[in-house]
Amino acid sequence: ASDVYKRQEQPSKKRIFPEKDFLAAGAEIKEALTGCNLVFGVKEIPAEHLQPGVAYVFFSHVIKGQAGNMPLLQRLMDLGCTLLDYERIADEHGRRLLFFGRHAGYSGMIDTLWALGQRLEHESYHTPFREIRHSLHYHTLDEAARHIRDVGEEIRHTGLPDDLDPVVFAFTGSGNVTDGAREIFSRLPFARIKPAEVPRLAGDPYRPRNILYKVSFPRSDRFTHREGKLFNPNEFREFPERYRNALEPLMKHFTVLVHGAYWDPAQPRTMTLDDLKRLWSGDAPPRLRVIGDITCDIGGGIEATVMPASPGDPVYTVNPDDGAATMGFTGPGPVVLAVDNLPCELPVESSQHFGDSLVRYVPLLAACDWKLPLPDLKLPPELRRAVVVHRGELTPDYRYLARPVEQFGKA
């Protein structure tokens, strides 16, 4: 922003960039951001830190009516605040302009591979995957990518234990999160297969034994029409109840499920707890070892994602009988990777990427007179579309949130 604006920064002992860098850029370091009419955050700002009449910009996680965040939305409204959500800063085609998704995909895939190695080691399978480290233990993204490529070369030369083969990685989604995960996975030796090829892969005597297998499930392959009709994206958007999950019959063939797809509560889940229970109901454990839920949508598309983990302790196992979670790799059921701030595991790269994307909007937001009515705000369309609340009132595009706020908004 221009030097005519007062800039304040909260202190932090965990931030990857030292406070001296912010001081050198002209910012004041203050715990209470008093006197600021515009505050940028990243994750949800605690409700007790909100100030009356301030405009806030952060990932609020309210736009799907998430019950857990309705008290935050109610507090913003009670205080007469304005809220812009990064997730809704998008172009005219709905493509997001500010995101951490690709970096979440990077770190999520690294951690998923690490989790696979640790789980297999616990099962007494000594594989090259055990050499992969937790993403926090790499200095840079480039170092992690190079190391995973080296592990891939080891897989190519030594193969994997016969009773693990074929090792199938299933990917959901087609956005930035999944793109980032695939980019890391591409360092390993693999062959692409189609969903229809999954059931007969194990019985193919001619398949290579020193590679992994990758199968992708965009939305048209994740859901199937209940009446056997072809997938229709417009119908699915308007009548998702006419569709069911298409992955459930294939899950017994997956070694790893990497979930990066957006999910709406009206849609069928990619995996339910009942699916998990059926999968583990046989005499022998299934092939599925790890679910890398990069979305970390609690109780969402992957119902086994029962809680968020932390970057320092990022996995738990989920008991198929009762859905109970146990931290670590050793409990019954699959290992679930579910961290809601995965980009923090690659702090330099993710911060630089997000900052470079955000900086062009800062002068526009800083110059805006937030006391004006919504129609009079001097904002470009991509920013105007992101205004969820203005001066304590839900904006027209977000009035559908009135019901969940009323239902869940009391802390």
Coordinates of C-alpha atoms in Angstrom, one line a residue:
A1 CA 0.0 0.0 0.0
S2 CA 1.0 3.6 -0.4
D3 CA 3.0 5.2 2.4
V4 CA 0.0 7.5 3.2
Y5 CA -1.6 4.4 4.9
K6 CA -0.8 3.4 8.4
R7 CA 0.4 -0.2 8.5
Q8 CA 0.3 -2.3 11.6
E9 CA 1.4 -6.0 12.1
Q10 CA 0.7 -8.3 15.0
P11 CA 3.7 -9.9 16.5
S12 CA 4.2 -13.6 16.0
K13 CA 6.9 -16.0 17.2
K14 CA 5.9 -18.6 14.5
R15 CA 6.0 -16.4 11.4
I16 CA 8.6 -17.5 8.9
F17 CA 9.6 -13.9 8.1
P18 CA 11.1 -12.0 11.1
E19 CA 9.6 -8.9 12.5
K20 CA 12.6 -6.8 11.4
D21 CA 11.4 -7.3 7.8
F22 CA 8.1 -5.8 8.6
L23 CA 9.6 -2.9 10.5
A24 CA 11.9 -2.2 7.5
A25 CA 8.9 -2.1 5.3
G26 CA 7.4 0.6 7.5
A27 CA 4.9 -1.3 9.6
E28 CA 4.4 -0.9 13.3
I29 CA 4.4 -4.1 15.4
K30 CA 1.4 -4.0 17.7
E31 CA -0.7 -6.7 19.4
A32 CA -3.9 -4.8 19.2
L33 CA -4.6 -3.4 15.7
T34 CA -6.4 -0.4 17.0
G35 CA -7.3 2.4 14.6
C36 CA -7.2 0.1 11.6
N37 CA -10.3 0.2 9.4
L38 CA -9.1 -2.7 7.2
V39 CA -7.5 -5.9 8.6
F40 CA -6.0 -8.8 6.5
G41 CA -5.8 -12.2 8.0
V42 CA -5.4 -15.7 6.6
K43 CA -7.4 -18.2 8.6
E44 CA -10.4 -17.3 10.7
I45 CA -9.9 -14.4 13.1
P46 CA -11.0 -15.3 16.6
A47 CA -14.4 -13.7 17.3
E48 CA -13.0 -12.1 20.5
H49 CA -10.4 -10.1 18.5
L50 CA -13.0 -8.5 16.2
Q51 CA -13.5 -4.7 16.5
P52 CA -16.7 -2.8 15.6
G53 CA -17.0 -1.4 12.1
V54 CA -13.8 -2.8 10.8
A55 CA -13.5 -4.4 7.3
Y56 CA -11.9 -7.8 7.4
V57 CA -10.4 -9.9 4.7
F58 CA -9.6 -13.6 5.4
F59 CA -10.6 -17.2 4.7
S60 CA -13.8 -17.3 6.8
H61 CA -15.1 -20.7 6.0
V62 CA -18.7 -19.5 6.3
I63 CA -19.9 -19.6 2.7
K64 CA -21.2 -23.2 2.9
G65 CA -23.1 -22.4 6.1
Q66 CA -20.6 -24.4 8.2
A67 CA -22.2 -24.7 11.6
G68 CA -18.9 -24.3 13.5
N69 CA -18.2 -20.9 12.0
M70 CA -21.7 -19.4 12.3
P71 CA -20.9 -17.8 15.7
L72 CA -18.0 -16.0 13.9
L73 CA -20.3 -14.7 11.2
Q74 CA -22.9 -13.7 13.8
R75 CA -20.2 -11.7 15.7
L76 CA -19.2 -9.9 12.5
M77 CA -22.8 -8.9 11.9
D78 CA -23.4 -7.9 15.5
L79 CA -20.3 -5.6 15.4
G80 CA -21.4 -4.0 12.1
C81 CA -18.3 -5.3 10.3
T82 CA -17.6 -5.9 6.7
L83 CA -16.2 -9.3 5.6
L84 CA -14.5 -10.2 2.3
D85 CA -13.6 -13.8 1.8
Y86 CA -10.5 -14.7 -0.2
E87 CA -12.3 -17.8 -1.4
R88 CA -14.8 -15.7 -3.3
I89 CA -12.3 -13.3 -5.0
A90 CA -12.8 -14.7 -8.5
D91 CA -12.9 -13.7 -12.1
E92 CA -16.1 -13.6 -14.2
H93 CA -15.8 -17.3 -14.9
G94 CA -15.7 -18.2 -11.2
R95 CA -11.9 -19.0 -11.2
R96 CA -10.4 -18.1 -7.9
L97 CA -7.6 -15.5 -8.0
L98 CA -6.2 -15.9 -4.5
F99 CA -5.5 -19.4 -3.2
F100 CA -3.2 -21.6 -1.2
G101 CA -4.6 -24.7 -2.8
R102 CA -1.6 -25.7 -4.9
H103 CA 0.7 -25.4 -1.9
A104 CA -1.8 -27.4 0.2
G105 CA -1.6 -30.0 -2.5
Y106 CA 2.2 -30.0 -2.5
S107 CA 2.6 -30.5 1.3
G108 CA -0.5 -32.7 1.5
M109 CA 1.0 -35.1 -1.1
I110 CA 4.4 -35.2 0.6
D111 CA 2.8 -36.0 3.9
T112 CA 0.5 -38.6 2.3
L113 CA 3.6 -40.4 0.9
W114 CA 5.3 -40.1 4.2
A115 CA 2.3 -41.5 6.0
L116 CA 2.2 -44.4 3.6
G117 CA 5.8 -45.2 4.3
Q118 CA 5.2 -45.1 8.0
R119 CA 2.1 -47.2 7.9
L120 CA 3.8 -49.9 5.7
E121 CA 6.8 -49.9 8.1
H122 CA 4.4 -50.5 11.0
E123 CA 3.1 -53.5 9.0
S124 CA 6.7 -54.7 8.6
Y125 CA 6.9 -53.7 4.9
H126 CA 10.2 -52.1 4.2
T127 CA 9.7 -50.0 1.1
P128 CA 11.4 -46.9 -0.3
F129 CA 8.4 -44.8 0.9
R130 CA 9.9 -45.0 4.4
E131 CA 12.6 -42.6 3.3
I132 CA 10.2 -39.8 2.5
R133 CA 10.0 -37.3 5.3
H134 CA 7.2 -35.2 6.7
S135 CA 7.1 -32.0 4.7
L136 CA 8.1 -29.9 7.8
H137 CA 11.4 -31.7 7.7
Y138 CA 12.4 -30.4 4.3
H139 CA 14.1 -27.0 4.0
T140 CA 12.4 -26.2 0.7
L141 CA 9.8 -27.5 -1.7
D142 CA 12.6 -28.1 -4.3
E143 CA 14.5 -30.3 -1.8
A144 CA 11.3 -32.3 -1.1
A145 CA 10.6 -32.8 -4.8
R146 CA 14.2 -33.9 -5.6
H147 CA 14.1 -36.4 -2.7
I148 CA 10.8 -37.9 -3.8
R149 CA 12.2 -38.2 -7.3
D150 CA 15.2 -40.2 -5.8
V151 CA 12.8 -42.4 -4.0
G152 CA 11.0 -42.9 -7.2
E153 CA 14.2 -44.1 -8.9
E154 CA 14.6 -46.6 -6.0
I155 CA 11.1 -47.9 -6.6
R156 CA 11.8 -48.2 -10.3
H157 CA 15.0 -50.2 -9.7
T158 CA 13.9 -52.4 -6.7
G159 CA 10.2 -52.6 -7.1
L160 CA 7.8 -53.1 -4.2
P161 CA 6.8 -56.2 -2.2
D162 CA 4.7 -58.6 -4.2
D163 CA 1.7 -58.7 -1.9
L164 CA 1.4 -54.9 -2.1
D165 CA 1.4 -54.8 -5.9
P166 CA -0.4 -53.1 -7.6
V167 CA -0.1 -49.9 -5.6
V168 CA -3.0 -47.7 -6.7
F169 CA -3.3 -44.0 -6.0
A170 CA -6.7 -42.6 -6.6
F171 CA -7.1 -38.8 -6.9
T172 CA -10.3 -36.8 -6.7
G173 CA -10.8 -33.3 -7.9
S174 CA -9.4 -31.2 -10.7
G175 CA -8.6 -27.9 -9.1
N176 CA -5.5 -26.3 -7.6
V177 CA -5.3 -28.6 -4.7
T178 CA -5.3 -31.8 -6.8
D179 CA -2.9 -30.2 -9.3
G180 CA -0.4 -29.6 -6.6
A181 CA -0.7 -33.1 -5.3
R182 CA -0.3 -34.5 -8.8
E183 CA 2.8 -32.4 -9.4
I184 CA 4.5 -34.0 -6.4
F185 CA 3.3 -37.5 -7.3
S186 CA 4.7 -37.0 -10.9
R187 CA 8.2 -37.4 -9.4
L188 CA 7.5 -41.1 -8.9
P189 CA 7.3 -43.8 -11.6
F190 CA 3.7 -44.4 -12.5
A191 CA 1.2 -45.4 -15.2
R192 CA -2.1 -43.7 -15.7
I193 CA -5.2 -46.0 -15.7
K194 CA -8.8 -45.3 -16.3
P195 CA -11.5 -45.9 -13.6
A196 CA -12.8 -48.8 -15.6
E197 CA -9.4 -50.5 -15.6
V198 CA -9.0 -50.5 -11.8
P199 CA -10.9 -53.8 -11.0
R200 CA -8.9 -55.9 -13.5
L201 CA -5.5 -54.3 -12.9
A202 CA -4.4 -56.9 -10.2
G203 CA -5.2 -59.7 -12.6
D204 CA -3.1 -58.4 -15.5
P205 CA -0.1 -60.7 -15.7
Y206 CA 1.7 -58.2 -18.0
R207 CA 1.6 -55.1 -15.9
P208 CA 4.9 -53.6 -14.8
R209 CA 5.8 -54.4 -11.2
N210 CA 8.2 -51.5 -10.5
I211 CA 5.8 -48.6 -10.9
L212 CA 2.7 -47.1 -9.2
Y213 CA -0.7 -46.7 -10.8
K214 CA -2.6 -43.4 -10.8
V215 CA -6.3 -43.1 -11.5
S216 CA -8.1 -39.8 -11.5
F217 CA -11.7 -39.2 -10.7
P218 CA -13.1 -35.9 -11.9
R219 CA -16.7 -35.1 -10.9
S220 CA -18.1 -37.0 -13.9
D221 CA -16.4 -40.2 -12.7
R222 CA -17.0 -39.7 -9.0
F223 CA -20.8 -39.7 -9.3
T224 CA -23.2 -41.8 -11.3
H225 CA -26.8 -41.2 -12.1
R226 CA -29.2 -43.3 -10.0
E227 CA -31.2 -44.1 -13.2
G228 CA -28.2 -45.0 -15.3
K229 CA -28.2 -41.8 -17.3
L230 CA -25.1 -40.0 -18.4
F231 CA -23.6 -37.5 -16.0
N232 CA -25.0 -34.1 -16.7
P233 CA -23.2 -31.3 -14.9
N234 CA -26.1 -28.9 -15.0
E235 CA -28.5 -31.6 -13.6
F236 CA -25.9 -32.5 -10.9
R237 CA -25.6 -28.9 -9.8
E238 CA -29.4 -28.5 -9.5
F239 CA -30.4 -32.0 -8.4
P240 CA -27.4 -33.7 -6.8
E241 CA -29.8 -36.1 -5.0
R242 CA -30.3 -37.8 -8.4
Y243 CA -26.7 -39.1 -8.2
R244 CA -24.8 -41.5 -6.0
N245 CA -21.1 -42.1 -5.2
A246 CA -19.4 -44.1 -8.0
L247 CA -16.2 -44.8 -6.1
E248 CA -17.5 -47.1 -3.4
P249 CA -17.2 -50.3 -5.5
L250 CA -13.6 -49.5 -6.4
M251 CA -12.2 -48.5 -3.0
K252 CA -11.2 -52.1 -2.2
H253 CA -8.6 -51.7 -5.0
F254 CA -7.0 -48.4 -3.8
T255 CA -3.9 -48.3 -1.7
V256 CA -4.1 -44.5 -1.2
L257 CA -7.0 -42.1 -1.7
V258 CA -5.9 -38.5 -2.3
H259 CA -9.0 -36.3 -1.9
G260 CA -8.8 -32.7 -3.2
A261 CA -12.4 -32.3 -4.6
Y262 CA -14.8 -29.6 -3.4
W263 CA -17.8 -31.0 -1.6
D264 CA -21.2 -29.4 -0.9
P265 CA -23.5 -30.9 1.7
A266 CA -26.2 -31.5 -0.9
Q267 CA -23.9 -33.8 -2.8
P268 CA -23.2 -37.5 -2.1
R269 CA -20.0 -38.1 -0.1
T270 CA -16.9 -39.6 -1.7
M271 CA -16.5 -41.9 1.3
T272 CA -18.9 -42.5 4.2
L273 CA -18.2 -44.1 7.5
D274 CA -20.5 -46.9 6.4
D275 CA -18.3 -47.4 3.3
L276 CA -15.3 -47.7 5.6
K277 CA -17.1 -50.2 7.8
R278 CA -18.0 -52.4 4.9
L279 CA -14.5 -52.1 3.5
W280 CA -13.0 -53.4 6.8
S281 CA -15.7 -56.1 7.3
G282 CA -13.9 -58.9 5.5
D283 CA -11.6 -61.5 7.0
A284 CA -8.4 -59.7 5.8
P285 CA -7.7 -55.9 6.0
P286 CA -8.3 -54.1 2.7
R287 CA -5.6 -52.7 0.5
L288 CA -6.4 -49.1 1.5
R289 CA -3.7 -47.7 3.8
V290 CA -3.9 -44.0 3.7
I291 CA -6.5 -41.3 3.0
G292 CA -4.9 -38.0 2.2
D293 CA -7.8 -35.6 2.7
I294 CA -6.1 -32.4 1.6
T295 CA -9.4 -30.5 1.8
C296 CA -9.7 -31.3 5.5
D297 CA -13.4 -30.7 5.4
I298 CA -14.5 -32.1 8.7
G299 CA -17.3 -34.6 8.2
G300 CA -17.4 -33.6 4.5
G301 CA -16.7 -35.5 1.3
I302 CA -14.6 -37.9 3.4
E303 CA -16.7 -38.7 6.4
A304 CA -13.7 -40.4 8.0
T305 CA -12.2 -36.9 8.4
V306 CA -13.5 -36.6 11.9
M307 CA -11.2 -33.8 13.1
P308 CA -8.4 -31.6 12.0
A309 CA -4.9 -32.5 12.9
S310 CA -1.9 -30.2 13.2
P311 CA 1.2 -29.8 11.1
G312 CA 3.3 -31.2 13.9
D313 CA 1.0 -34.2 14.4
P314 CA -0.8 -34.6 11.1
V315 CA -2.3 -38.1 11.0
Y316 CA -4.7 -40.3 12.8
T317 CA -6.3 -43.7 12.2
V318 CA -10.1 -44.1 12.2
N319 CA -11.7 -47.1 13.7
P320 CA -14.2 -48.5 11.1
D321 CA -16.5 -49.8 13.7
D322 CA -17.2 -46.6 15.6
G323 CA -15.5 -43.7 13.7
A324 CA -13.2 -43.0 16.7
A325 CA -9.8 -41.4 15.8
T326 CA -6.5 -42.4 17.4
M327 CA -3.5 -40.2 16.6
G328 CA -0.7 -41.8 14.7
F329 CA -0.3 -44.8 12.3
T330 CA -1.0 -47.8 14.5
G331 CA -4.8 -48.0 15.2
P332 CA -7.3 -50.1 13.3
G333 CA -8.6 -48.6 10.0
P334 CA -7.0 -46.3 7.5
V335 CA -4.5 -43.6 8.3
V336 CA -6.1 -40.2 7.6
L337 CA -4.0 -37.1 6.8
A338 CA -6.2 -34.1 7.6
V339 CA -4.5 -30.7 8.3
D340 CA -6.5 -27.5 7.8
N341 CA -3.4 -25.3 7.4
L342 CA -1.2 -27.5 5.2
P343 CA 0.5 -24.5 3.4
C344 CA 2.1 -23.7 6.7
E345 CA 4.3 -26.7 6.2
L346 CA 5.9 -24.9 3.2
P347 CA 5.8 -21.4 4.8
V348 CA 8.3 -19.5 2.5
E349 CA 6.9 -20.7 -0.8
S350 CA 3.2 -20.5 0.1
S351 CA 3.6 -17.0 1.7
Q352 CA 5.4 -15.6 -1.2
H353 CA 2.9 -17.0 -3.7
F354 CA -0.1 -15.7 -1.8
G355 CA 1.5 -12.4 -1.1
D356 CA 2.4 -11.9 -4.8
S357 CA -1.3 -12.6 -5.7
L358 CA -2.8 -10.4 -3.0
V359 CA -0.6 -7.3 -3.3
R360 CA -2.3 -5.9 -6.4
Y361 CA -5.6 -5.7 -4.5
V362 CA -4.2 -4.0 -1.3
P363 CA -4.3 -0.4 -2.6
L364 CA -7.8 -0.8 -3.9
L365 CA -9.0 -2.2 -0.6
A366 CA -7.1 0.3 1.5
A367 CA -8.5 3.2 -0.5
C368 CA -12.1 2.0 -0.2
D369 CA -14.4 4.0 2.1
W370 CA -16.1 1.1 4.0
K371 CA -18.7 3.5 5.5
L372 CA -20.4 3.9 2.2
P373 CA -23.4 1.7 1.2
L374 CA -22.6 -1.5 -0.7
P375 CA -23.6 -0.1 -4.2
D376 CA -21.3 2.9 -3.7
L377 CA -18.1 0.9 -2.8
K378 CA -15.4 1.6 -5.3
L379 CA -14.4 -2.0 -5.9
P380 CA -13.8 -4.0 -9.1
P381 CA -16.2 -6.9 -9.7
E382 CA -13.8 -9.6 -8.5
L383 CA -13.6 -7.9 -5.1
R384 CA -17.2 -6.8 -4.9
R385 CA -18.3 -10.4 -5.4
A386 CA -16.3 -11.4 -2.3
V387 CA -18.2 -9.1 0.1
V388 CA -20.1 -11.5 2.3
V389 CA -21.2 -9.0 5.0
H390 CA -21.2 -5.2 4.8
R391 CA -21.8 -3.0 7.8
G392 CA -23.3 -5.9 9.6
E393 CA -25.7 -7.1 6.9
L394 CA -25.4 -10.1 4.7
T395 CA -25.1 -8.9 1.1
P396 CA -27.6 -10.1 -1.6
D397 CA -25.5 -13.0 -2.9
Y398 CA -25.0 -14.4 0.6
R399 CA -28.5 -14.0 2.2
Y400 CA -28.8 -17.7 2.0
L401 CA -26.6 -17.7 5.1
A402 CA -29.3 -16.1 7.2
R403 CA -30.8 -19.4 8.1
P404 CA -27.6 -21.2 9.3
V405 CA -26.7 -18.0 11.2
E406 CA -30.0 -18.1 13.0
Q407 CA -29.7 -21.8 13.6
F408 CA -26.0 -22.0 14.7
G409 CA -24.9 -18.4 15.3
K410 CA -25.0 -18.4 19.1
A411 CA -21.6 -19.2 20.6

